[in-house]
Every structure is written in structure tokens, then in C-alpha cells.
mmCIF file of C-alpha atoms in Angstrom:
data_model
loop_
_atom_site.group_PDB
_atom_site.id
_atom_site.type_symbol
_atom_site.label_atom_id
_atom_site.label_comp_id
_atom_site.label_asym_id
_atom_site.label_seq_id
_atom_site.Cartn_x
_atom_site.Cartn_y
_atom_site.Cartn_z
ATOM 1 C CA UNK A 1 57.225 -65.333 -3.850
ATOM 2 C CA UNK A 2 56.109 -62.318 -1.820
ATOM 3 C CA UNK A 3 53.897 -62.223 1.255
ATOM 4 C CA UNK A 4 52.636 -58.839 2.532
ATOM 5 C CA UNK A 5 51.767 -58.495 6.216
ATOM 6 C CA UNK A 6 50.162 -55.377 7.698
ATOM 7 C CA UNK A 7 50.011 -54.702 11.422
ATOM 8 C CA UNK A 8 51.913 -57.881 12.078
ATOM 9 C CA UNK A 9 54.225 -59.394 14.689
ATOM 10 C CA UNK A 10 57.563 -61.206 14.662
ATOM 11 C CA UNK A 11 55.774 -64.514 15.256
ATOM 12 C CA UNK A 12 53.562 -64.058 12.193
ATOM 13 C CA UNK A 13 56.619 -63.131 10.102
ATOM 14 C CA UNK A 14 58.371 -66.360 11.115
ATOM 15 C CA UNK A 15 55.263 -68.340 10.143
ATOM 16 C CA UNK A 16 55.194 -66.573 6.767
ATOM 17 C CA UNK A 17 58.844 -67.524 6.181
ATOM 18 C CA UNK A 18 58.074 -71.197 6.847
ATOM 19 C CA UNK A 19 54.983 -70.992 4.640
ATOM 20 C CA UNK A 20 56.984 -69.398 1.822
ATOM 21 C CA UNK A 21 59.743 -72.025 1.971
ATOM 22 C CA UNK A 22 57.192 -74.842 1.820
ATOM 23 C CA UNK A 23 55.350 -73.195 -1.065
ATOM 24 C CA UNK A 24 58.460 -73.077 -3.235
ATOM 25 C CA UNK A 25 59.562 -76.563 -2.182
ATOM 26 C CA UNK A 26 62.658 -75.690 -0.118
ATOM 27 C CA UNK A 27 61.783 -76.396 3.539
ATOM 28 C CA UNK A 28 65.460 -76.689 4.576
ATOM 29 C CA UNK A 29 67.325 -73.589 5.742
ATOM 30 C CA UNK A 30 70.813 -73.389 4.176
ATOM 31 C CA UNK A 31 71.779 -69.824 5.065
ATOM 32 C CA UNK A 32 75.089 -68.926 6.682
ATOM 33 C CA UNK A 33 74.317 -65.606 8.408
ATOM 34 C CA UNK A 34 71.771 -62.888 9.106
ATOM 35 C CA UNK A 35 72.361 -59.544 7.404
ATOM 36 C CA UNK A 36 70.474 -56.641 8.995
ATOM 37 C CA UNK A 37 70.262 -53.512 6.841
ATOM 38 C CA UNK A 38 69.253 -50.340 8.685
ATOM 39 C CA UNK A 39 68.289 -47.672 6.195
ATOM 40 C CA UNK A 40 65.607 -45.244 5.067
ATOM 41 C CA UNK A 41 62.999 -45.585 2.348
ATOM 42 C CA UNK A 42 65.065 -43.610 -0.151
ATOM 43 C CA UNK A 43 68.114 -45.902 0.022
ATOM 44 C CA UNK A 44 66.382 -49.205 0.743
ATOM 45 C CA UNK A 45 66.109 -50.344 -2.894
ATOM 46 C CA UNK A 46 69.809 -49.904 -3.704
ATOM 47 C CA UNK A 47 70.924 -51.489 -0.424
ATOM 48 C CA UNK A 48 68.626 -54.489 -0.884
ATOM 49 C CA UNK A 49 69.766 -54.979 -4.482
ATOM 50 C CA UNK A 50 73.407 -55.008 -3.356
ATOM 51 C CA UNK A 51 72.587 -57.498 -0.583
ATOM 52 C CA UNK A 52 70.734 -59.795 -3.001
ATOM 53 C CA UNK A 53 73.702 -59.768 -5.375
ATOM 54 C CA UNK A 54 76.079 -60.530 -2.494
ATOM 55 C CA UNK A 55 73.823 -63.402 -1.359
ATOM 56 C CA UNK A 56 74.964 -65.439 -4.370
ATOM 57 C CA UNK A 57 78.271 -65.793 -2.523
ATOM 58 C CA UNK A 58 76.845 -65.677 1.011
ATOM 59 C CA UNK A 59 73.306 -67.128 1.272
ATOM 60 C CA UNK A 60 71.718 -65.224 4.120
ATOM 61 C CA UNK A 61 68.520 -64.036 5.718
ATOM 62 C CA UNK A 62 68.325 -60.331 5.003
ATOM 63 C CA UNK A 63 66.312 -58.127 7.347
ATOM 64 C CA UNK A 64 65.735 -54.581 6.076
ATOM 65 C CA UNK A 65 64.794 -52.218 8.902
ATOM 66 C CA UNK A 66 63.077 -49.011 7.762
ATOM 67 C CA UNK A 67 61.979 -46.586 10.465
ATOM 68 C CA UNK A 68 59.101 -44.546 9.077
ATOM 69 C CA UNK A 69 58.682 -40.979 10.287
ATOM 70 C CA UNK A 70 55.277 -40.272 11.861
ATOM 71 C CA UNK A 71 53.783 -36.930 10.849
ATOM 72 C CA UNK A 72 51.483 -36.197 13.785
ATOM 73 C CA UNK A 73 51.841 -36.571 17.586
ATOM 74 C CA UNK A 74 49.019 -39.132 17.552
ATOM 75 C CA UNK A 75 50.803 -41.246 14.932
ATOM 76 C CA UNK A 76 54.004 -41.131 16.945
ATOM 77 C CA UNK A 77 52.265 -42.812 19.870
ATOM 78 C CA UNK A 78 50.682 -45.498 17.670
ATOM 79 C CA UNK A 79 52.923 -48.492 17.027
ATOM 80 C CA UNK A 80 52.619 -50.593 13.904
ATOM 81 C CA UNK A 81 54.799 -53.129 12.131
ATOM 82 C CA UNK A 82 54.361 -53.885 8.434
ATOM 83 C CA UNK A 83 56.412 -56.563 6.727
ATOM 84 C CA UNK A 84 57.113 -57.864 3.251
ATOM 85 C CA UNK A 85 58.417 -61.443 3.169
ATOM 86 C CA UNK A 86 60.302 -62.554 0.053
ATOM 87 C CA UNK A 87 61.537 -66.065 -0.675
ATOM 88 C CA UNK A 88 62.711 -67.807 -3.810
ATOM 89 C CA UNK A 89 63.716 -65.794 -6.877
ATOM 90 C CA UNK A 90 62.549 -62.541 -5.267
ATOM 91 C CA UNK A 91 65.138 -62.884 -2.478
ATOM 92 C CA UNK A 92 68.343 -63.924 -4.245
ATOM 93 C CA UNK A 93 69.657 -67.159 -2.784
ATOM 94 C CA UNK A 94 68.309 -66.574 0.722
ATOM 95 C CA UNK A 95 65.317 -64.946 2.404
ATOM 96 C CA UNK A 96 64.384 -61.286 2.686
ATOM 97 C CA UNK A 97 62.108 -59.540 5.157
ATOM 98 C CA UNK A 98 61.448 -55.813 4.727
ATOM 99 C CA UNK A 99 60.313 -54.360 8.050
ATOM 100 C CA UNK A 100 58.621 -50.956 8.222
ATOM 101 C CA UNK A 101 58.329 -49.650 11.762
ATOM 102 C CA UNK A 102 55.893 -46.892 12.754
ATOM 103 C CA UNK A 103 55.498 -44.978 15.996
ATOM 104 C CA UNK A 104 57.068 -46.092 19.256
ATOM 105 C CA UNK A 105 58.100 -49.485 17.916
ATOM 106 C CA UNK A 106 60.668 -47.710 15.713
ATOM 107 C CA UNK A 107 62.587 -46.872 18.898
ATOM 108 C CA UNK A 108 62.781 -50.564 19.780
ATOM 109 C CA UNK A 109 63.786 -52.110 16.462
ATOM 110 C CA UNK A 110 66.073 -54.586 18.227
ATOM 111 C CA UNK A 111 63.069 -56.253 19.902
ATOM 112 C CA UNK A 112 61.527 -56.807 16.446
ATOM 113 C CA UNK A 113 64.741 -58.055 14.833
ATOM 114 C CA UNK A 114 65.881 -60.392 17.623
ATOM 115 C CA UNK A 115 63.204 -63.106 17.110
ATOM 116 C CA UNK A 116 63.938 -63.119 13.343
ATOM 117 C CA UNK A 117 67.673 -63.842 13.587
ATOM 118 C CA UNK A 118 68.854 -67.224 12.338
ATOM 119 C CA UNK A 119 69.757 -69.445 15.311
ATOM 120 C CA UNK A 120 73.447 -70.224 15.821
ATOM 121 C CA UNK A 121 74.509 -68.040 12.870
ATOM 122 C CA UNK A 122 76.609 -64.852 12.765
ATOM 123 C CA UNK A 123 74.862 -61.486 12.570
ATOM 124 C CA UNK A 124 76.096 -58.560 10.463
ATOM 125 C CA UNK A 125 74.497 -55.106 10.693
ATOM 126 C CA UNK A 126 74.995 -52.656 7.821
ATOM 127 C CA UNK A 127 74.101 -48.963 7.798
ATOM 128 C CA UNK A 128 74.269 -47.680 4.177
ATOM 129 C CA UNK A 129 73.491 -44.148 5.448
ATOM 130 C CA UNK A 130 72.987 -42.356 8.766
ATOM 131 C CA UNK A 131 75.154 -44.734 10.774
ATOM 132 C CA UNK A 132 75.473 -44.118 14.538
ATOM 133 C CA UNK A 133 78.765 -42.642 15.733
ATOM 134 C CA UNK A 134 79.254 -45.652 18.009
ATOM 135 C CA UNK A 135 77.798 -48.672 16.175
ATOM 136 C CA UNK A 136 78.658 -51.124 18.965
ATOM 137 C CA UNK A 137 76.452 -49.219 21.442
ATOM 138 C CA UNK A 138 73.508 -49.031 19.061
ATOM 139 C CA UNK A 139 70.768 -51.507 20.107
ATOM 140 C CA UNK A 140 70.895 -53.212 16.715
ATOM 141 C CA UNK A 141 74.685 -53.055 16.522
ATOM 142 C CA UNK A 142 74.906 -54.796 19.891
ATOM 143 C CA UNK A 143 73.308 -57.883 18.305
ATOM 144 C CA UNK A 144 76.048 -58.249 15.695
ATOM 145 C CA UNK A 145 79.519 -59.712 15.441
ATOM 146 C CA UNK A 146 80.277 -57.374 12.531
ATOM 147 C CA UNK A 147 79.097 -53.766 12.089
ATOM 148 C CA UNK A 148 79.481 -52.171 8.645
ATOM 149 C CA UNK A 149 79.241 -48.421 8.081
ATOM 150 C CA UNK A 150 80.156 -46.165 5.149
ATOM 151 C CA UNK A 151 81.951 -42.937 6.034
ATOM 152 C CA UNK A 152 81.613 -41.773 2.440
ATOM 153 C CA UNK A 153 77.852 -41.317 3.028
ATOM 154 C CA UNK A 154 78.425 -38.936 5.973
ATOM 155 C CA UNK A 155 77.991 -35.170 5.576
ATOM 156 C CA UNK A 156 81.549 -34.561 6.804
ATOM 157 C CA UNK A 157 83.361 -37.792 5.973
ATOM 158 C CA UNK A 158 86.849 -36.762 7.066
ATOM 159 C CA UNK A 159 85.673 -35.580 10.473
ATOM 160 C CA UNK A 160 83.658 -38.784 10.720
ATOM 161 C CA UNK A 161 86.908 -40.776 10.619
ATOM 162 C CA UNK A 162 88.046 -39.151 13.863
ATOM 163 C CA UNK A 163 84.736 -40.006 15.537
ATOM 164 C CA UNK A 164 85.014 -43.602 14.311
ATOM 165 C CA UNK A 165 88.523 -43.849 15.754
ATOM 166 C CA UNK A 166 87.375 -42.694 19.188
ATOM 167 C CA UNK A 167 84.410 -45.095 19.249
ATOM 168 C CA UNK A 168 86.100 -48.072 17.561
ATOM 169 C CA UNK A 169 85.131 -51.497 18.898
ATOM 170 C CA UNK A 170 86.487 -54.787 17.483
ATOM 171 C CA UNK A 171 84.046 -55.841 14.779
ATOM 172 C CA UNK A 172 83.545 -52.339 13.353
ATOM 173 C CA UNK A 173 84.442 -51.785 9.709
ATOM 174 C CA UNK A 174 83.885 -49.231 6.968
ATOM 175 C CA UNK A 175 83.140 -49.644 3.263
ATOM 176 C CA UNK A 176 85.528 -46.732 2.654
ATOM 177 C CA UNK A 177 88.251 -49.077 3.942
ATOM 178 C CA UNK A 178 86.974 -51.970 1.836
ATOM 179 C CA UNK A 179 87.222 -49.816 -1.295
ATOM 180 C CA UNK A 180 91.012 -49.572 -0.963
ATOM 181 C CA UNK A 181 91.709 -53.316 -0.623
ATOM 182 C CA UNK A 182 92.978 -53.591 -4.241
ATOM 183 C CA UNK A 183 95.191 -50.532 -3.719
ATOM 184 C CA UNK A 184 96.710 -51.962 -0.556
ATOM 185 C CA UNK A 185 97.329 -55.314 -2.227
ATOM 186 C CA UNK A 186 98.955 -53.707 -5.266
ATOM 187 C CA UNK A 187 101.201 -51.418 -3.220
ATOM 188 C CA UNK A 188 102.318 -54.232 -0.923
ATOM 189 C CA UNK A 189 103.103 -56.402 -3.964
ATOM 190 C CA UNK A 190 105.094 -53.557 -5.540
ATOM 191 C CA UNK A 191 107.205 -53.140 -2.403
ATOM 192 C CA UNK A 192 107.864 -56.879 -2.330
ATOM 193 C CA UNK A 193 109.631 -56.538 -5.678
ATOM 194 C CA UNK A 194 112.316 -54.150 -4.424
ATOM 195 C CA UNK A 195 114.790 -54.063 -1.530
ATOM 196 C CA UNK A 196 114.646 -50.387 -0.641
ATOM 197 C CA UNK A 197 113.742 -48.016 2.148
ATOM 198 C CA UNK A 198 110.605 -45.902 1.678
ATOM 199 C CA UNK A 199 111.363 -42.271 2.516
ATOM 200 C CA UNK A 200 108.106 -40.397 1.781
ATOM 201 C CA UNK A 201 104.677 -41.021 0.285
ATOM 202 C CA UNK A 202 102.060 -38.905 -1.460
ATOM 203 C CA UNK A 203 98.422 -40.008 -1.818
ATOM 204 C CA UNK A 204 96.352 -38.159 -4.400
ATOM 205 C CA UNK A 205 92.568 -38.236 -4.697
ATOM 206 C CA UNK A 206 89.383 -36.232 -4.826
ATOM 207 C CA UNK A 207 88.289 -33.964 -2.007
ATOM 208 C CA UNK A 208 86.128 -35.293 0.840
ATOM 209 C CA UNK A 209 86.876 -38.928 -0.015
ATOM 210 C CA UNK A 210 87.628 -40.835 3.215
ATOM 211 C CA UNK A 211 89.192 -43.747 1.309
ATOM 212 C CA UNK A 212 92.085 -41.449 0.402
ATOM 213 C CA UNK A 213 92.644 -40.572 4.060
ATOM 214 C CA UNK A 214 92.423 -44.200 5.136
ATOM 215 C CA UNK A 215 94.988 -45.276 2.547
ATOM 216 C CA UNK A 216 97.297 -42.442 3.586
ATOM 217 C CA UNK A 217 96.931 -43.370 7.273
ATOM 218 C CA UNK A 218 97.587 -47.045 6.502
ATOM 219 C CA UNK A 219 100.790 -46.202 4.639
ATOM 220 C CA UNK A 220 101.960 -43.827 7.374
ATOM 221 C CA UNK A 221 101.173 -46.372 10.079
ATOM 222 C CA UNK A 222 102.852 -49.325 8.362
ATOM 223 C CA UNK A 223 105.888 -47.522 6.897
ATOM 224 C CA UNK A 224 106.499 -44.914 9.634
ATOM 225 C CA UNK A 225 107.264 -42.234 7.044
ATOM 226 C CA UNK A 226 105.717 -38.803 6.324
ATOM 227 C CA UNK A 227 102.658 -39.020 4.076
ATOM 228 C CA UNK A 228 101.274 -36.098 2.094
ATOM 229 C CA UNK A 229 97.624 -35.970 1.106
ATOM 230 C CA UNK A 230 97.058 -33.982 -2.100
ATOM 231 C CA UNK A 231 93.941 -33.256 -4.146
ATOM 232 C CA UNK A 232 92.864 -34.202 -7.644
ATOM 233 C CA UNK A 233 89.660 -34.029 -9.634
ATOM 234 C CA UNK A 234 89.100 -37.783 -9.142
ATOM 235 C CA UNK A 235 87.329 -40.075 -9.614
ATOM 236 C CA UNK A 236 88.140 -41.403 -6.142
ATOM 237 C CA UNK A 237 91.761 -42.301 -5.518
ATOM 238 C CA UNK A 238 93.937 -41.342 -8.467
ATOM 239 C CA UNK A 239 97.587 -41.943 -7.535
ATOM 240 C CA UNK A 240 100.104 -43.039 -4.904
ATOM 241 C CA UNK A 241 103.742 -41.982 -5.219
ATOM 242 C CA UNK A 242 106.423 -43.491 -2.981
ATOM 243 C CA UNK A 243 109.943 -42.081 -2.829
ATOM 244 C CA UNK A 244 112.385 -44.873 -2.026
ATOM 245 C CA UNK A 245 116.155 -45.221 -1.813
ATOM 246 C CA UNK A 246 116.000 -47.124 -5.135
ATOM 247 C CA UNK A 247 113.862 -44.563 -6.967
ATOM 248 C CA UNK A 248 110.164 -43.707 -7.163
ATOM 249 C CA UNK A 249 107.290 -46.189 -7.211
ATOM 250 C CA UNK A 250 104.104 -44.773 -8.749
ATOM 251 C CA UNK A 251 100.636 -46.322 -8.964
ATOM 252 C CA UNK A 252 98.525 -43.994 -11.114
ATOM 253 C CA UNK A 253 94.834 -44.440 -11.960
ATOM 254 C CA UNK A 254 93.505 -41.429 -13.810
ATOM 255 C CA UNK A 255 90.286 -42.882 -15.239
ATOM 256 C CA UNK A 256 88.925 -44.931 -12.328
ATOM 257 C CA UNK A 257 89.418 -48.224 -14.152
ATOM 258 C CA UNK A 258 92.901 -48.964 -15.485
ATOM 259 C CA UNK A 259 96.028 -48.078 -13.487
ATOM 260 C CA UNK A 260 99.705 -47.886 -14.390
ATOM 261 C CA UNK A 261 102.371 -49.237 -12.034
ATOM 262 C CA UNK A 262 105.821 -47.757 -12.544
ATOM 263 C CA UNK A 263 108.836 -49.056 -10.577
ATOM 264 C CA UNK A 264 112.320 -47.643 -11.097
ATOM 265 C CA UNK A 265 114.357 -49.951 -13.340
ATOM 266 C CA UNK A 266 111.302 -51.894 -14.573
ATOM 267 C CA UNK A 267 108.960 -51.292 -17.519
ATOM 268 C CA UNK A 268 105.642 -49.658 -16.629
ATOM 269 C CA UNK A 269 102.735 -52.077 -16.622
ATOM 270 C CA UNK A 270 98.964 -51.691 -16.806
ATOM 271 C CA UNK A 271 96.947 -53.199 -13.952
ATOM 272 C CA UNK A 272 93.173 -53.531 -13.533
ATOM 273 C CA UNK A 273 92.042 -51.327 -10.641
ATOM 274 C CA UNK A 274 88.392 -50.575 -11.332
ATOM 275 C CA UNK A 275 86.034 -48.925 -8.900
ATOM 276 C CA UNK A 276 83.846 -51.647 -7.399
ATOM 277 C CA UNK A 277 80.112 -51.489 -6.792
ATOM 278 C CA UNK A 278 78.428 -51.873 -3.409
ATOM 279 C CA UNK A 279 77.540 -55.545 -3.931
ATOM 280 C CA UNK A 280 81.215 -56.443 -4.353
ATOM 281 C CA UNK A 281 82.156 -54.445 -1.248
ATOM 282 C CA UNK A 282 79.506 -56.122 0.918
ATOM 283 C CA UNK A 283 80.458 -59.557 -0.397
ATOM 284 C CA UNK A 284 84.075 -58.911 0.609
ATOM 285 C CA UNK A 285 83.084 -57.808 4.102
ATOM 286 C CA UNK A 286 80.975 -60.927 4.610
ATOM 287 C CA UNK A 287 83.962 -63.175 3.844
ATOM 288 C CA UNK A 288 85.519 -62.383 7.203
ATOM 289 C CA UNK A 289 83.699 -61.820 10.456
ATOM 290 C CA UNK A 290 86.692 -61.494 12.787
ATOM 291 C CA UNK A 291 88.007 -58.067 13.911
ATOM 292 C CA UNK A 292 90.131 -56.230 11.345
ATOM 293 C CA UNK A 293 93.193 -55.183 13.359
ATOM 294 C CA UNK A 294 94.854 -53.544 10.347
ATOM 295 C CA UNK A 295 91.865 -51.249 9.857
ATOM 296 C CA UNK A 296 91.830 -50.407 13.564
ATOM 297 C CA UNK A 297 95.532 -49.507 13.535
ATOM 298 C CA UNK A 298 95.207 -47.308 10.444
ATOM 299 C CA UNK A 299 92.072 -45.589 11.767
ATOM 300 C CA UNK A 300 93.692 -44.772 15.095
ATOM 301 C CA UNK A 301 96.741 -43.261 13.377
ATOM 302 C CA UNK A 302 94.703 -40.089 12.972
ATOM 303 C CA UNK A 303 93.940 -37.789 10.052
ATOM 304 C CA UNK A 304 95.609 -34.862 11.803
ATOM 305 C CA UNK A 305 99.002 -36.579 11.617
ATOM 306 C CA UNK A 306 99.061 -36.511 7.825
ATOM 307 C CA UNK A 307 101.097 -33.780 6.075
ATOM 308 C CA UNK A 308 103.675 -33.490 8.910
ATOM 309 C CA UNK A 309 105.643 -30.249 9.122
ATOM 310 C CA UNK A 310 103.031 -28.260 7.198
ATOM 311 C CA UNK A 311 101.057 -25.418 8.818
ATOM 312 C CA UNK A 312 98.514 -25.231 6.010
ATOM 313 C CA UNK A 313 95.760 -27.651 5.348
ATOM 314 C CA UNK A 314 95.336 -29.119 1.923
ATOM 315 C CA UNK A 315 92.123 -27.345 1.036
ATOM 316 C CA UNK A 316 90.072 -27.451 -2.092
ATOM 317 C CA UNK A 317 88.512 -24.516 -3.930
ATOM 318 C CA UNK A 318 85.455 -24.482 -1.678
ATOM 319 C CA UNK A 319 87.495 -24.417 1.535
ATOM 320 C CA UNK A 320 89.779 -21.708 0.140
ATOM 321 C CA UNK A 321 86.782 -19.583 -0.787
ATOM 322 C CA UNK A 322 85.339 -19.978 2.710
ATOM 323 C CA UNK A 323 88.683 -19.007 4.232
ATOM 324 C CA UNK A 324 88.901 -15.868 2.091
ATOM 325 C CA UNK A 325 85.350 -14.973 3.095
ATOM 326 C CA UNK A 326 86.312 -15.161 6.753
ATOM 327 C CA UNK A 327 84.509 -18.386 7.613
ATOM 328 C CA UNK A 328 85.419 -19.848 11.033
ATOM 329 C CA UNK A 329 88.131 -22.482 10.983
ATOM 330 C CA UNK A 330 85.848 -25.182 12.332
ATOM 331 C CA UNK A 331 83.522 -24.724 9.350
ATOM 332 C CA UNK A 332 86.245 -25.543 6.841
ATOM 333 C CA UNK A 333 86.890 -29.208 6.273
ATOM 334 C CA UNK A 334 89.681 -30.495 4.051
ATOM 335 C CA UNK A 335 90.741 -34.055 3.348
ATOM 336 C CA UNK A 336 94.017 -33.518 5.148
ATOM 337 C CA UNK A 337 93.949 -31.632 8.443
ATOM 338 C CA UNK A 338 96.565 -29.290 9.850
ATOM 339 C CA UNK A 339 98.947 -31.057 12.243
ATOM 340 C CA UNK A 340 98.557 -30.372 15.955
ATOM 341 C CA UNK A 341 101.667 -28.250 16.452
ATOM 342 C CA UNK A 342 103.572 -28.253 13.177
ATOM 343 C CA UNK A 343 105.398 -31.426 14.092
ATOM 344 C CA UNK A 344 109.119 -31.400 13.301
ATOM 345 C CA UNK A 345 109.927 -35.060 13.261
ATOM 346 C CA UNK A 346 112.552 -36.780 11.203
ATOM 347 C CA UNK A 347 111.179 -39.656 9.171
ATOM 348 C CA UNK A 348 112.517 -43.003 10.248
ATOM 349 C CA UNK A 349 113.542 -45.216 7.347
ATOM 350 C CA UNK A 350 112.270 -48.739 7.621
ATOM 351 C CA UNK A 351 112.487 -51.756 5.303
ATOM 352 C CA UNK A 352 109.927 -51.480 2.546
ATOM 353 C CA UNK A 353 108.570 -54.936 3.193
ATOM 354 C CA UNK A 354 107.106 -53.731 6.468
ATOM 355 C CA UNK A 355 104.144 -52.493 4.418
ATOM 356 C CA UNK A 356 103.242 -56.028 3.486
ATOM 357 C CA UNK A 357 102.797 -57.114 7.101
ATOM 358 C CA UNK A 358 99.261 -58.070 7.992
#
């Protein structure tokens, strides 16, 4: 069931929700959280579809906030709120309200969203694109216990990681981090099978993919060993190679679906490691609403500390071409940045099982 409201208010939207629930014969509210999606018109359909799919696991009230751009100065001073209320089969297992904000009201979206939040239920805010650099200080982000961004959607995703580290507040998370959960689980399980010291690690993946950097920073942070970030043609993460005192451990996924795990002294085995869609990523994030300390620790490790002892950045063909053309250094972004002063540190060997902590 869909109810269209033009030039409406938050009070009228709440009445429409009650009316819709009664019309389909489900007056009781059985939702566990409020999911606020802040997006633009172009990405709203895909984000809402992912949220509806995730609602099968987490019944929720979904509020889609779309700030419409006013074309003329007169329109920018005229405030209007249009809403589309969906209940029943049109809204997954919860309720959906699509809010389109025009004029000055677009600058005060929090005042529109606040009366529509479920009482005594957690709030999660998700920015599929154009996320603020400091989500916790955003007016909508301040309403939430959990703030979900996606660095992969940024124009300069690797630089974005540094900005996220500086502005990190407990409750922040990133879908680029969520994408590597299966990789982290598989690598930790592999290290649990051996009693060895990890000496060095190499993470291989496509250029400008922040998930590769996050996995490399997690390994460097947990193992306290040098980690090299190298490039491949993708898709996404393609391989992790760990040099240990017992021989190499390699997790290789060349096709984006099926990976091969090779441990010295054991037969190679095939493991499922497919690339997950957005609905699966959002559903995973909604399973836990407490701060992710492991993500915070990996994020704060810093991209610039990868590739220790190397003066050169790991640059792709585009960055190399810009360098040859004399482009300024700040205009060239590579997945692995040059270290601050060509650090000359000796890797400290630690028990391999340290990677499985947390």
C-alpha cells in the first residue's frame, strides 16, 4: 500500500502510517529499529531496495531522506516536504517513508526525521553516497547510535580513510570494512591451524579500493609486522600472502567468487569467498549496534604506514602517467601511500594467533 502526500508535515506522515497499518490489518508495530537513509534521487532506488531486502532479517522503519536541489533563488527560499508512505508488501517487512525536502527545510532534515523515529528503538543512519567527513557531527548522524558510510563511493577513497580516522567517533563504521569480514575470518582461522610467527604480509587488490587498505591496516595492526600493498586488476581483493616461520600461507581469489587457501604442509582447499551485495552488507551492520573497536584500531593505524622502508608509492598506470607528465604530488593518489620518512624499523615477530584476537 502506498500513500502519497504533497506539501505535508511530520504529523500527517505519522497519521498516514497508522492509517496504512490499519488498512492492511496490522495495527501492531513489531519493528526493531529506525534506518535513516540519506541519499540523492539517483541512488535512492538501489539503497531502498537493499534496505528492503535487509528488513527480512531486521524489521525496521526506513526513512529515506532526499534533499532536492532548488533551481532558482525563489525556490530555495520556499520550503516544501513531500512524502511517500509505504506499508505492507511495498515496504518489505517494515514501513518505508520516502521524504523529499525542498528549499530551506532541506537544511533542517533532522527536524523532519526526529518526530518519525520509532520510540525507544535504536537509530541507524546510512549514507550510500556523499557522506559527511564527520558523521557524528552531522545533524542526522547525531540522532543515531550507528553511522554507516561507504568509503568506496568517495571520489578519493584512500584519502577518505585518513579523514575518517581523524574524525572517528564510536558508532562509526564503513561498508568497505564490512566487505572484508569473510577475509578476516578466513585468515584468522588459517593462523589458528599453525603454530608459527608471521614475518611479513602482502595484500593484493585493485587500485583505489579502500577495502584492500583496511585489510592491510588490520593485519599490520594485529600482527605488528610489515605489510605490503600491491596492485592487481581485481575484482576487489584478490590475494593475501603471509610469510611465516613455518612457510607461506596464501589466500588467493582471482575470480571474485571462489578462493584457494594454501598452507605449507597441507593440501590446498577451495573456499567460498564471493563478493556480497549491498543488502547483505547492511544486514550484517544491523546485527550489531555497539562500537566496533577492531575497526577503529585498524583505521587509526594509518594508510601511510603501509609499505614500510619503501620510498616509492605503489602507483597504478594512471598515477605513473601523471607523475611522468609532471603532475603535482598531491594530485596523485595510490592505494598505498609513501611512508612519512622511509621508516627503518625491524619487524617484531609475534605469535600468529594474535591475529585472531577480537
